[in-house]
Structures are given as structure tokens and as C-alpha cells.
Short mmCIF file of N, CA and C in Angstrom, two decimals:
data_model
loop_
_atom_site.label_atom_id
_atom_site.label_comp_id
_atom_site.label_asym_id
_atom_site.label_seq_id
_atom_site.Cartn_x
_atom_site.Cartn_y
_atom_site.Cartn_z
N MET L 1 167.44 44.77 20.97
CA MET L 1 166.04 44.05 20.81
C MET L 1 165.94 44.43 19.05
N CYS L 2 166.04 45.46 18.40
CA CYS L 2 166.10 45.90 16.99
C CYS L 2 167.12 45.13 16.98
N SER L 3 168.49 45.31 17.26
CA SER L 3 169.38 44.75 16.29
C SER L 3 169.66 42.85 16.33
N ALA L 4 169.14 42.24 17.24
CA ALA L 4 168.78 40.96 17.19
C ALA L 4 167.87 40.41 16.17
N ALA L 5 167.02 41.50 15.87
CA ALA L 5 165.87 41.05 14.92
C ALA L 5 166.51 41.76 13.59
N LYS L 6 167.67 42.14 13.43
CA LYS L 6 168.38 42.86 12.13
C LYS L 6 167.66 44.01 11.61
N ILE L 7 166.67 44.67 12.90
CA ILE L 7 166.34 46.15 12.39
C ILE L 7 167.20 47.33 12.68
N ASP L 8 167.17 47.99 11.77
CA ASP L 8 167.86 49.45 11.82
C ASP L 8 166.78 50.22 11.78
N PRO L 9 165.88 50.92 12.86
CA PRO L 9 164.89 51.57 12.71
C PRO L 9 165.66 53.14 12.39
N ILE L 10 166.72 53.58 13.13
CA ILE L 10 167.13 54.92 13.14
C ILE L 10 168.11 55.00 11.97
N GLY L 11 168.46 54.02 11.50
CA GLY L 11 169.60 54.35 10.14
C GLY L 11 170.90 54.36 10.59
N ILE L 12 171.17 53.67 11.39
CA ILE L 12 172.32 53.49 11.90
C ILE L 12 173.46 53.08 10.84
N GLY L 13 172.90 52.07 10.13
CA GLY L 13 173.98 51.92 9.04
C GLY L 13 173.82 52.83 7.75
N SER L 14 173.22 53.67 7.45
CA SER L 14 173.26 54.60 6.62
C SER L 14 174.25 55.56 6.66
N ILE L 15 174.21 56.05 8.07
CA ILE L 15 175.19 56.93 8.59
C ILE L 15 176.45 56.20 8.65
N ALA L 16 176.72 55.22 9.20
CA ALA L 16 178.07 54.78 8.77
C ALA L 16 178.56 54.59 7.42
N ARG L 17 177.57 54.25 6.36
CA ARG L 17 177.88 54.18 4.77
C ARG L 17 178.27 55.13 4.49
N SER L 18 177.41 56.49 4.94
CA SER L 18 177.78 57.70 4.47
C SER L 18 179.12 58.11 4.60
N ARG L 19 179.75 57.49 5.81
CA ARG L 19 181.11 58.17 6.19
C ARG L 19 182.01 57.33 6.05
N ASP L 20 182.22 55.89 5.54
CA ASP L 20 183.23 54.80 5.02
C ASP L 20 183.16 54.56 3.54
N ARG L 21 184.39 55.04 3.44
CA ARG L 21 184.57 54.94 1.87
C ARG L 21 184.44 53.37 1.73
N ASN L 22 185.10 52.31 2.11
CA ASN L 22 185.04 51.11 2.14
C ASN L 22 184.08 50.24 2.92
N TRP L 23 182.83 50.96 2.83
CA TRP L 23 181.67 49.89 3.21
C TRP L 23 181.19 48.72 2.55
N ASN L 24 181.04 48.04 3.64
CA ASN L 24 180.96 46.66 2.99
C ASN L 24 179.32 46.12 3.77
N GLU L 25 178.53 46.01 2.93
CA GLU L 25 177.07 45.47 3.72
C GLU L 25 177.15 44.11 4.28
N GLU L 26 177.64 43.26 3.83
CA GLU L 26 177.81 41.84 4.20
C GLU L 26 178.70 42.09 5.58
N GLU L 27 179.82 42.94 5.84
CA GLU L 27 180.39 42.97 7.26
C GLU L 27 179.25 43.88 7.89
N TRP L 28 178.40 44.66 7.66
CA TRP L 28 177.63 45.58 8.66
C TRP L 28 176.47 44.57 9.10
N SER L 29 175.69 43.73 8.12
CA SER L 29 175.12 42.88 8.58
C SER L 29 175.53 41.51 9.66
N ARG L 30 176.66 41.33 9.75
CA ARG L 30 177.52 40.50 10.59
C ARG L 30 177.50 41.33 11.76
N ILE L 31 178.12 42.25 11.83
CA ILE L 31 178.60 43.21 13.23
C ILE L 31 177.09 43.78 13.79
N TYR L 32 176.38 44.12 12.99
CA TYR L 32 175.22 44.75 13.80
C TYR L 32 174.68 44.47 14.70
N PRO L 33 174.14 43.26 14.74
CA PRO L 33 173.71 42.80 16.20
C PRO L 33 174.59 42.78 17.12
N THR L 34 175.82 42.98 17.20
CA THR L 34 177.03 43.27 18.40
C THR L 34 177.20 44.67 18.59
N VAL L 35 176.76 45.58 17.70
CA VAL L 35 177.03 46.96 17.92
C VAL L 35 176.61 47.58 19.53
N GLN L 36 177.19 48.06 20.06
CA GLN L 36 176.51 48.83 21.28
C GLN L 36 176.67 50.30 21.25
N LEU L 37 175.36 50.85 21.37
CA LEU L 37 175.44 52.35 21.20
C LEU L 37 175.04 52.93 22.29
N GLN L 38 175.16 54.26 22.57
CA GLN L 38 174.75 54.91 23.84
C GLN L 38 174.42 56.39 22.87
N VAL L 39 173.11 56.71 23.44
CA VAL L 39 172.33 57.67 22.42
C VAL L 39 171.66 58.73 23.35
N HIS L 40 172.18 60.07 23.23
CA HIS L 40 172.02 61.12 24.04
C HIS L 40 170.85 62.04 23.18
N VAL L 41 169.38 62.33 23.79
CA VAL L 41 168.89 63.26 23.32
C VAL L 41 168.65 64.34 23.63
N ASN L 42 168.67 65.40 23.01
CA ASN L 42 168.14 66.48 23.32
C ASN L 42 166.88 67.10 22.97
N SER L 43 165.84 68.02 23.51
CA SER L 43 164.94 68.41 22.59
C SER L 43 164.43 69.59 23.21
N ASN L 44 163.71 70.36 22.05
CA ASN L 44 163.05 71.50 22.69
C ASN L 44 161.70 71.34 22.13
N PHE L 45 160.68 71.87 22.82
CA PHE L 45 159.07 71.80 22.45
C PHE L 45 159.00 73.28 22.31
N VAL L 46 158.42 73.45 20.73
CA VAL L 46 157.86 74.82 20.59
C VAL L 46 156.54 74.90 20.31
N GLY L 47 155.99 75.82 21.02
CA GLY L 47 154.41 75.87 20.65
C GLY L 47 153.83 76.79 21.26
N ASP L 48 152.71 77.35 20.84
CA ASP L 48 151.82 78.53 21.41
C ASP L 48 151.07 77.95 23.01
N ASP L 49 151.28 76.60 23.07
CA ASP L 49 150.14 75.85 24.51
C ASP L 49 151.13 75.85 25.39
N MET L 50 152.58 76.12 25.17
CA MET L 50 153.66 75.71 26.51
C MET L 50 153.54 77.18 27.19
#
């Protein structure tokens, strides 16, 4: 949904740019809507009320 609207809410482009010397903004804009991601989340809740 976000990629179709060309929105990168979690900054995948920023991560890719920081790891690629040959970063190309135009290329990223072209391929971003088709990028498939699999996200795994681990979380810990810390607080006095738990």
C-alpha cells in the first residue's frame, strides 16, 4: 500500500542508500513500488505496571 503511493514510512531507502556506494535515487524510485519485504519484529515491554 505505501510503496504503491511511493511512501517509505520506515526509511528502507535510507538504509539501502547507507549501504550502497552506487546509490541511485532515480533507480530506487523506479524499483521501490515492486520491492518485496519480509519484516520480523521482536519487542520487549519494560515498565513498573507489568
